[in-house]
């Protein structure tokens, strides 16, 4: 299996490399084999990327937004047309099954690029009337923005960050996760093919130090990171020390609350989506599943029966529903948490093992895992595991569910399943989380803001809110009479 790109980085409309850079091996998580060898960016590469972005951005910002949008929409069309080819690449990069990547990864990036290409021309400042004098506001681009991606949704993350940035007249230098460097290069080629001027979307590879070099670069106006809370704190501090704009999409330990009156099959389907999709490597996952006493037994019975049917295996087989975790370190982390759960007294209700799959012995597989008998204090109920490990907890009434759901340092997401709609809205209003669902889970359409409260981050991706985060407001007061001066 090979997926070697033409070179490691994409700068000023072409592939470039610097073999002085630290070696970066791309590993197919299903087998553990090396599928590409790249180099992390050297200082020289970082400078080239920032400088070409800076040079290209000035002209780009002057282009009519309708024309910028047209280029983005063309890129979206190319992405849609190449969906299966890029989904295949994303599967090699991440190990996620093609059953998922063909519907969720390039398609989500394309949808967001299409959305921003469409709305940007209608996103303008305001006119403010002072009864004669007036004022208006301008939404101006920030300049060079840096995007830093996580490994669970590589092309989606690159699309979610670059589309609003470019639509608003900025340039973006993007550093994918060192674990998943490939698909963002494909996106860069598509932007060029769609007519995006050279330098506006540059991709540089590397580890955390390259991310820090980009985020701390004096020519950079904004940094948008998707990653863990500890990384978010470092990057936000760095950005803050230089008064840069920042968006942080970080981790979570989100609650999913299932009331007695919920449709049990929908609730089970929601809980499985909230824990097992992408082998549980989703920031917004609802890993604390609170189930009301009256529905608890029936829910657990159906959850177990449906979880038993999950097909684990070859990610390139269209029937496979669950692939491996991203790498060995993540595998050790997740199996470690399963041991912690057992040691802390939770009941391992289902899974917890490492499946033995012929031909995939070197892969980082783990069974979908369900713990019952979990208490709120246990580490598996408090810390982000980032694997397919669901904790099922029971509760008696609404007030208890709300209090326990909110008892976390995180605040990315939450879900409620109930047929009682006044209760659904009442409960969601009390939950301290940014991205919430009623009777579904984990949908992230382009039109809806996405982001967290508390430790889960600052700023929002998608929707018009993202255009605000990739622009700055200029207020212009206009006098139509004489200057009334006391001097
Ligand atoms: P991570 O924090 O280890 O790395 C994220 C990115 O930051 C990588 O590209 C990494 O190279 C870079 N990085 C690391 N140290 C850096 C530094 N000091 N300065 C600048 N960049 C640095 O996260 P990960 O393991 O790749 O991803 C998993 C985490 O991401 C989980 O916590 C998950 O919840 C979170 N996540 C959040 C969202 C969201 O939208 N809220 C989406 C996906 C993943």
XYZ file of C-alpha atoms and ligand atoms in Angstrom:
531
model
C 0.000 0.000 0.000
C 1.504 3.333 -1.055
C 0.107 6.852 -0.868
C 3.252 8.903 -1.416
C 2.405 12.513 -2.344
C 4.537 14.448 -4.862
C 6.242 16.277 -1.993
C 5.667 17.099 1.673
C 4.415 20.676 1.449
C 2.306 22.756 -0.903
C 3.385 26.380 -1.134
C 2.557 29.096 -3.656
C 0.609 26.724 -5.883
C 3.164 23.909 -6.053
C 4.604 20.963 -4.163
C 7.879 21.632 -2.364
C 10.168 19.729 -0.059
C 13.136 20.317 2.166
C 14.869 17.087 3.003
C 16.575 18.734 5.962
C 13.218 18.498 7.735
C 12.560 15.861 10.397
C 11.340 12.603 8.791
C 7.596 12.083 9.085
C 6.232 8.623 8.340
C 2.601 8.120 7.420
C 1.244 4.877 8.820
C -1.884 3.067 7.634
C -3.641 2.436 10.958
C -5.254 -0.804 9.757
C -1.959 -2.597 9.203
C 0.736 -0.448 10.773
C 2.606 -0.263 7.461
C 4.354 2.901 6.290
C 2.478 4.258 3.261
C 4.344 7.545 2.731
C 7.492 9.294 3.906
C 7.458 13.060 4.286
C 9.529 15.740 5.962
C 8.421 18.150 8.638
C 8.821 21.789 7.693
C 12.120 23.488 8.357
C 12.296 27.161 9.316
C 12.879 27.911 5.665
C 9.649 26.166 4.630
C 7.669 27.999 7.313
C 9.044 31.333 6.097
C 8.284 30.522 2.456
C 4.717 29.553 3.322
C 4.029 32.660 5.391
C 5.692 35.007 2.935
C 3.836 33.695 -0.104
C 0.556 33.831 1.833
C 1.244 37.411 2.865
C 2.094 38.462 -0.666
C -0.997 36.801 -2.182
C -3.465 38.011 0.442
C -3.233 41.728 -0.307
C -4.595 41.323 -3.819
C -7.114 38.645 -2.835
C -8.675 40.960 -0.255
C -9.456 43.490 -3.002
C -11.354 41.021 -5.166
C -15.136 41.267 -5.199
C -16.531 38.704 -2.717
C -18.809 37.230 -5.388
C -15.710 36.300 -7.398
C -13.936 34.835 -4.394
C -17.073 32.824 -3.709
C -17.190 31.546 -7.285
C -13.699 30.055 -6.932
C -14.682 28.365 -3.689
C -17.838 26.932 -5.242
C -15.760 25.565 -8.117
C -13.452 23.912 -5.570
C -16.493 22.402 -3.831
C -17.709 20.969 -7.141
C -14.293 19.402 -7.791
C -14.281 17.909 -4.307
C -17.764 16.461 -4.763
C -16.729 15.016 -8.135
C -13.615 13.380 -6.623
C -15.345 12.292 -3.454
C -14.580 8.578 -3.686
C -10.930 9.029 -4.642
C -10.310 11.452 -1.757
C -12.348 9.306 0.633
C -10.039 6.417 -0.225
C -7.006 8.576 0.573
C -8.649 9.695 3.821
C -9.194 6.052 4.750
C -5.495 5.324 4.232
C -4.583 8.404 6.271
C -6.956 7.743 9.176
C -8.009 4.075 9.046
C -11.661 5.153 9.043
C -13.846 2.828 6.968
C -14.721 3.905 3.421
C -18.338 3.475 4.487
C -17.761 6.624 6.574
C -15.221 8.553 4.547
C -17.304 8.380 1.366
C -20.202 10.143 3.106
C -18.617 12.218 5.867
C -15.146 13.542 5.076
C -14.552 15.175 1.670
C -18.325 15.685 1.485
C -18.336 17.739 4.690
C -15.391 19.824 3.486
C -17.129 20.366 0.127
C -20.404 21.342 1.790
C -18.694 23.966 3.948
C -16.646 25.360 1.038
C -19.846 25.529 -1.043
C -21.692 27.249 1.818
C -19.082 29.972 2.350
C -18.655 30.419 -1.401
C -22.379 31.106 -1.539
C -22.966 33.338 1.490
C -19.887 35.513 1.606
C -21.085 38.123 -0.872
C -24.161 38.723 1.287
C -22.142 39.111 4.468
C -21.579 42.822 4.878
C -21.318 45.554 7.452
C -24.124 47.728 8.785
C -25.464 51.205 8.125
C -26.172 53.221 11.255
C -28.314 56.350 11.022
C -27.662 59.326 13.341
C -30.355 61.546 11.764
C -28.081 63.286 9.282
C -24.647 61.998 10.120
C -24.356 58.289 9.680
C -21.894 55.484 10.068
C -21.175 52.204 8.445
C -19.102 49.190 9.324
C -16.814 47.186 7.102
C -15.939 43.532 7.582
C -12.265 43.437 6.680
C -10.036 40.368 6.438
C -7.423 39.722 9.108
C -4.524 38.821 6.788
C -2.588 35.578 7.079
C -4.424 32.977 9.162
C -2.964 29.718 10.422
C -5.014 26.536 10.652
C -3.771 23.596 12.726
C -5.634 20.323 12.349
C -6.327 17.208 14.407
C -6.130 13.680 12.986
C -9.701 12.531 13.259
C -11.232 14.654 10.471
C -8.269 15.844 8.383
C -9.859 17.109 5.173
C -12.992 18.230 6.955
C -10.884 20.301 9.366
C -8.878 21.828 6.517
C -12.102 22.692 4.684
C -13.856 24.070 7.765
C -10.956 26.417 8.497
C -9.872 27.435 5.000
C -13.328 28.107 3.517
C -14.416 30.973 5.807
C -10.854 32.313 5.906
C -10.522 32.458 2.114
C -14.101 33.626 1.568
C -13.436 36.659 3.786
C -10.277 37.606 1.849
C -7.619 36.049 4.074
C -4.819 33.655 3.172
C -4.353 30.432 5.128
C -1.297 28.404 6.008
C -2.510 25.009 7.195
C -0.601 22.433 9.200
C -2.346 19.070 9.228
C -1.810 16.678 12.112
C 1.483 14.811 11.788
C -0.607 11.620 11.795
C -2.717 12.544 8.776
C -0.832 14.788 6.352
C -2.146 13.478 3.018
C -5.670 14.622 2.248
C -5.004 18.319 2.914
C -2.453 18.232 0.077
C -5.220 16.945 -2.196
C -7.419 19.842 -1.089
C -4.624 22.299 -1.910
C -4.359 20.922 -5.440
C -8.110 21.245 -5.863
C -8.067 24.880 -4.762
C -5.385 25.606 -7.362
C -7.353 23.790 -10.044
C -10.452 25.774 -9.104
C -8.552 28.994 -9.789
C -7.461 30.050 -6.307
C -4.431 32.315 -6.774
C -1.109 30.805 -5.679
C -0.087 31.350 -2.061
C -3.568 31.694 -0.599
C -3.743 28.136 0.703
C -0.395 26.717 1.704
C 0.105 23.382 3.452
C 3.122 22.757 5.662
C 3.714 19.495 7.468
C 5.140 18.969 10.885
C 4.795 18.192 14.557
C 3.808 20.517 17.389
C 6.930 22.657 17.022
C 5.951 23.595 13.469
C 2.442 24.457 14.705
C 3.998 26.677 17.374
C 6.337 28.336 14.838
C 3.345 29.167 12.632
C 1.106 30.319 15.476
C 3.863 32.537 16.883
C 4.958 34.027 13.567
C 4.786 37.832 13.634
C 3.126 37.981 10.195
C 0.235 35.808 11.339
C -2.989 37.533 12.400
C -5.051 34.570 13.541
C -4.695 30.975 14.559
C -7.434 28.376 14.491
C -6.636 25.084 16.196
C -8.510 21.823 16.433
C -6.897 19.666 19.064
C -6.739 18.701 22.694
C -7.265 21.045 25.645
C -3.575 21.057 26.704
C -2.497 22.024 23.158
C -5.296 24.598 23.011
C -4.040 26.263 26.187
C -0.521 26.543 24.776
C -1.639 27.898 21.408
C -4.158 30.327 22.916
C -1.506 31.659 25.322
C 0.928 32.138 22.474
C -1.696 33.899 20.346
C -2.807 35.992 23.332
C 0.745 37.092 24.107
C 0.851 38.613 20.618
C -2.774 39.871 20.605
C -3.739 37.552 17.768
C -7.234 36.379 16.979
C -7.834 32.755 17.917
C -10.390 30.007 17.515
C -9.968 26.872 19.628
C -11.945 23.707 18.882
C -10.937 21.366 21.667
C -11.970 18.222 23.451
C -15.020 17.140 25.370
C -16.755 14.641 27.635
C -20.246 15.346 26.503
C -23.504 14.136 28.066
C -26.310 12.404 26.200
C -29.506 12.305 28.249
C -32.167 9.714 27.427
C -35.547 10.114 29.099
C -38.058 7.318 29.764
C -40.379 8.453 26.975
C -37.721 8.431 24.236
C -38.102 6.228 21.183
C -35.730 3.474 22.241
C -34.392 2.591 18.780
C -33.689 6.237 17.980
C -32.017 6.728 21.359
C -29.839 3.641 20.887
C -28.954 4.745 17.341
C -28.064 8.204 18.681
C -25.929 6.784 21.498
C -24.061 4.526 19.067
C -23.444 7.439 16.679
C -22.293 9.439 19.689
C -19.685 6.841 20.679
C -18.656 4.506 17.895
C -18.492 6.600 14.701
C -14.872 7.106 13.604
C -13.962 4.496 16.212
C -15.000 6.968 18.868
C -12.460 9.570 17.779
C -14.893 12.478 17.618
C -14.491 15.562 19.794
C -18.232 16.080 20.289
C -18.972 12.479 21.289
C -21.603 11.913 23.954
C -19.560 9.509 26.012
C -21.571 9.927 29.220
C -24.903 8.365 28.357
C -27.405 9.156 31.125
C -30.404 6.830 30.870
C -33.539 7.334 32.978
C -34.406 4.421 35.275
C -37.631 3.435 33.513
C -36.050 2.831 30.116
C -32.651 1.662 31.353
C -33.041 -2.130 30.938
C -34.703 -1.932 27.547
C -32.110 0.605 26.323
C -29.197 -1.540 27.456
C -30.672 -4.657 25.904
C -31.149 -3.008 22.501
C -27.790 -1.190 22.711
C -25.996 -4.462 23.383
C -27.819 -6.305 20.600
C -27.043 -3.596 18.050
C -23.454 -3.109 19.185
C -22.863 -6.861 18.790
C -23.649 -6.483 15.086
C -21.019 -3.812 14.375
C -18.719 -5.070 11.616
C -15.061 -4.454 12.489
C -12.464 -5.061 9.830
C -10.793 -3.931 6.620
C -11.480 -0.186 6.272
C -11.442 -0.504 2.479
C -14.255 -3.086 2.528
C -17.544 -1.180 2.057
C -19.258 -3.478 4.586
C -16.873 -2.548 7.401
C -18.453 -0.254 9.986
C -15.550 0.227 12.373
C -11.863 0.573 11.614
C -8.837 0.911 13.891
C -7.737 3.763 16.113
C -5.249 6.210 14.628
C -1.988 4.839 16.060
C -0.258 2.779 18.692
C -0.160 5.569 21.263
C -3.918 6.110 20.982
C -4.464 2.356 21.179
C -2.438 2.223 24.387
C -4.352 5.195 25.758
C -7.770 3.664 25.056
C -6.897 0.165 26.326
C -5.362 1.888 29.359
C -8.667 3.658 30.075
C -10.530 0.349 29.773
C -8.231 -1.049 32.483
C -8.766 2.075 34.599
C -12.550 1.664 34.243
C -12.358 -1.916 35.472
C -9.970 -1.049 38.288
C -12.199 1.820 39.426
C -15.112 -0.616 39.800
C -17.159 -0.037 36.642
C -18.710 -3.107 34.987
C -17.312 -3.981 31.586
C -20.661 -4.768 30.001
C -19.523 -5.293 26.412
C -16.284 -5.344 24.409
C -13.059 -4.034 25.859
C -10.903 -6.447 23.906
C -8.546 -6.227 20.969
C -10.016 -8.093 17.976
C -7.714 -10.434 16.084
C -8.285 -9.831 12.391
C -6.480 -11.900 9.801
C -4.264 -9.712 7.631
C -4.603 -6.777 10.046
C -2.491 -8.067 12.934
C -0.427 -4.847 12.917
C -3.517 -2.606 13.070
C -4.702 -0.590 16.057
C -8.105 -2.195 16.502
C -10.293 -2.143 19.569
C -13.792 -3.481 20.200
C -16.690 -1.115 20.749
C -16.897 -0.980 24.523
C -19.752 -0.341 26.946
C -19.307 0.231 30.662
C -22.222 0.144 33.102
C -22.174 0.779 36.832
C -20.217 3.960 36.163
C -20.238 6.735 38.744
C -19.663 10.409 37.996
C -16.336 10.424 39.860
C -14.689 7.647 37.858
C -11.945 8.705 35.482
C -13.704 7.056 32.520
C -16.642 9.399 33.200
C -14.518 12.524 33.617
C -11.650 12.347 31.121
C -11.738 12.383 27.338
C -10.779 8.899 26.103
C -11.149 9.513 22.349
C -12.008 5.929 21.558
C -15.177 3.793 21.296
C -15.774 3.600 25.037
C -19.290 4.421 26.217
C -20.212 4.925 29.862
C -23.868 4.232 30.614
C -25.136 5.924 33.780
C -28.655 5.881 35.198
C -30.656 8.783 36.619
C -34.042 9.340 38.268
C -35.274 12.808 37.309
C -34.690 15.842 35.116
C -33.012 18.038 37.734
C -30.540 15.288 38.584
C -29.713 14.705 34.912
C -29.026 18.394 34.315
C -26.827 18.757 37.367
C -24.744 15.682 36.579
C -24.512 16.492 32.865
C -23.055 19.905 33.721
C -20.576 18.528 36.251
C -17.611 18.617 33.884
C -14.826 20.994 32.924
C -15.792 20.540 29.256
C -18.709 22.033 27.341
C -18.483 21.067 23.705
C -21.725 19.179 23.120
C -24.828 17.600 24.589
C -27.844 15.631 23.450
C -31.329 14.892 24.721
C -33.702 12.160 23.588
C -37.349 12.592 24.602
C -40.755 12.899 22.983
C -41.650 15.655 25.466
C -40.529 18.682 23.451
C -41.036 21.348 26.135
C -38.780 19.251 28.354
C -36.231 18.836 25.554
C -35.901 22.610 25.106
C -35.949 23.237 28.876
C -33.132 20.757 29.476
C -30.981 21.930 26.560
C -31.343 25.526 27.785
C -29.827 24.474 31.113
C -26.904 22.522 29.648
C -23.608 24.386 29.448
C -22.435 23.249 26.023
C -22.036 24.908 22.635
C -23.270 22.285 20.159
C -26.454 20.472 21.170
C -28.904 18.051 19.589
C -32.472 17.100 20.387
C -33.407 13.587 19.226
C -30.236 13.130 17.182
C -26.486 13.337 17.739
C -23.279 14.575 16.079
C -24.705 16.224 12.987
C -22.642 19.246 11.942
C -24.185 20.985 8.924
C -22.358 23.942 7.376
C -25.141 26.385 8.301
C -24.927 25.723 12.056
C -22.280 27.214 14.354
C -20.022 24.562 15.888
C -17.898 25.013 18.990
C -17.626 24.712 22.723
C -18.197 26.333 26.088
C -15.802 26.156 29.060
C -12.552 24.200 28.463
C -13.823 22.966 25.087
C -12.791 26.124 23.331
C -13.444 29.633 22.111
C -14.893 30.855 18.830
C -17.081 28.998 16.376
C -16.619 27.188 13.104
C -19.183 27.050 10.274
C -22.186 29.360 9.724
C -21.985 33.145 9.481
C -20.372 33.079 12.933
C -17.169 31.763 11.339
C -17.069 34.714 8.929
C -17.119 37.004 11.960
C -14.186 35.081 13.429
C -12.161 35.460 10.218
C -12.709 39.224 9.902
C -12.354 42.421 11.849
C -14.826 45.221 12.066
C -14.033 48.742 10.975
C -16.443 51.493 12.066
C -16.644 54.598 9.887
C -18.465 57.721 11.155
C -19.517 60.172 8.421
C -20.404 63.795 9.255
C -22.807 65.497 6.872
C -22.804 68.923 8.598
C -20.272 71.183 10.274
C -17.904 70.209 13.045
C -19.315 71.294 16.427
C -16.083 72.017 18.319
C -15.663 73.781 21.692
C -12.275 75.127 20.571
P -3.335 17.454 19.630
O -3.691 18.558 20.540
O -2.320 16.483 20.046
O -2.806 18.029 18.236
C -3.602 18.887 17.452
C -2.710 19.642 16.491
O -1.926 20.584 17.215
C -1.717 18.778 15.720
O -1.636 19.260 14.392
C -0.406 19.006 16.466
O 0.738 18.826 15.680
C -0.551 20.460 16.864
N 0.236 20.873 18.027
C 0.667 20.123 19.065
N 1.341 20.894 19.939
C 1.334 22.152 19.446
C 1.856 23.397 19.907
N 2.505 23.499 21.058
N 1.637 24.492 19.146
C 0.948 24.412 17.989
N 0.446 23.266 17.506
C 0.632 22.146 18.227
O -4.722 16.756 19.256
P -4.958 15.432 18.407
O -4.508 14.299 19.255
O -4.431 15.578 17.028
O -6.550 15.418 18.280
C -7.372 14.936 19.265
C -7.947 16.058 20.081
O -8.583 17.000 19.234
C -9.013 15.583 21.024
O -8.870 16.211 22.272
C -10.295 16.021 20.354
O -11.375 16.185 21.214
C -9.884 17.277 19.705
N -10.783 17.590 18.587
C -11.624 18.668 18.687
C -12.504 18.965 17.669
C -13.443 20.138 17.762
O -13.911 20.595 16.731
N -13.746 20.655 18.933
C -12.517 18.181 16.523
C -11.647 17.113 16.444
C -10.772 16.831 17.486
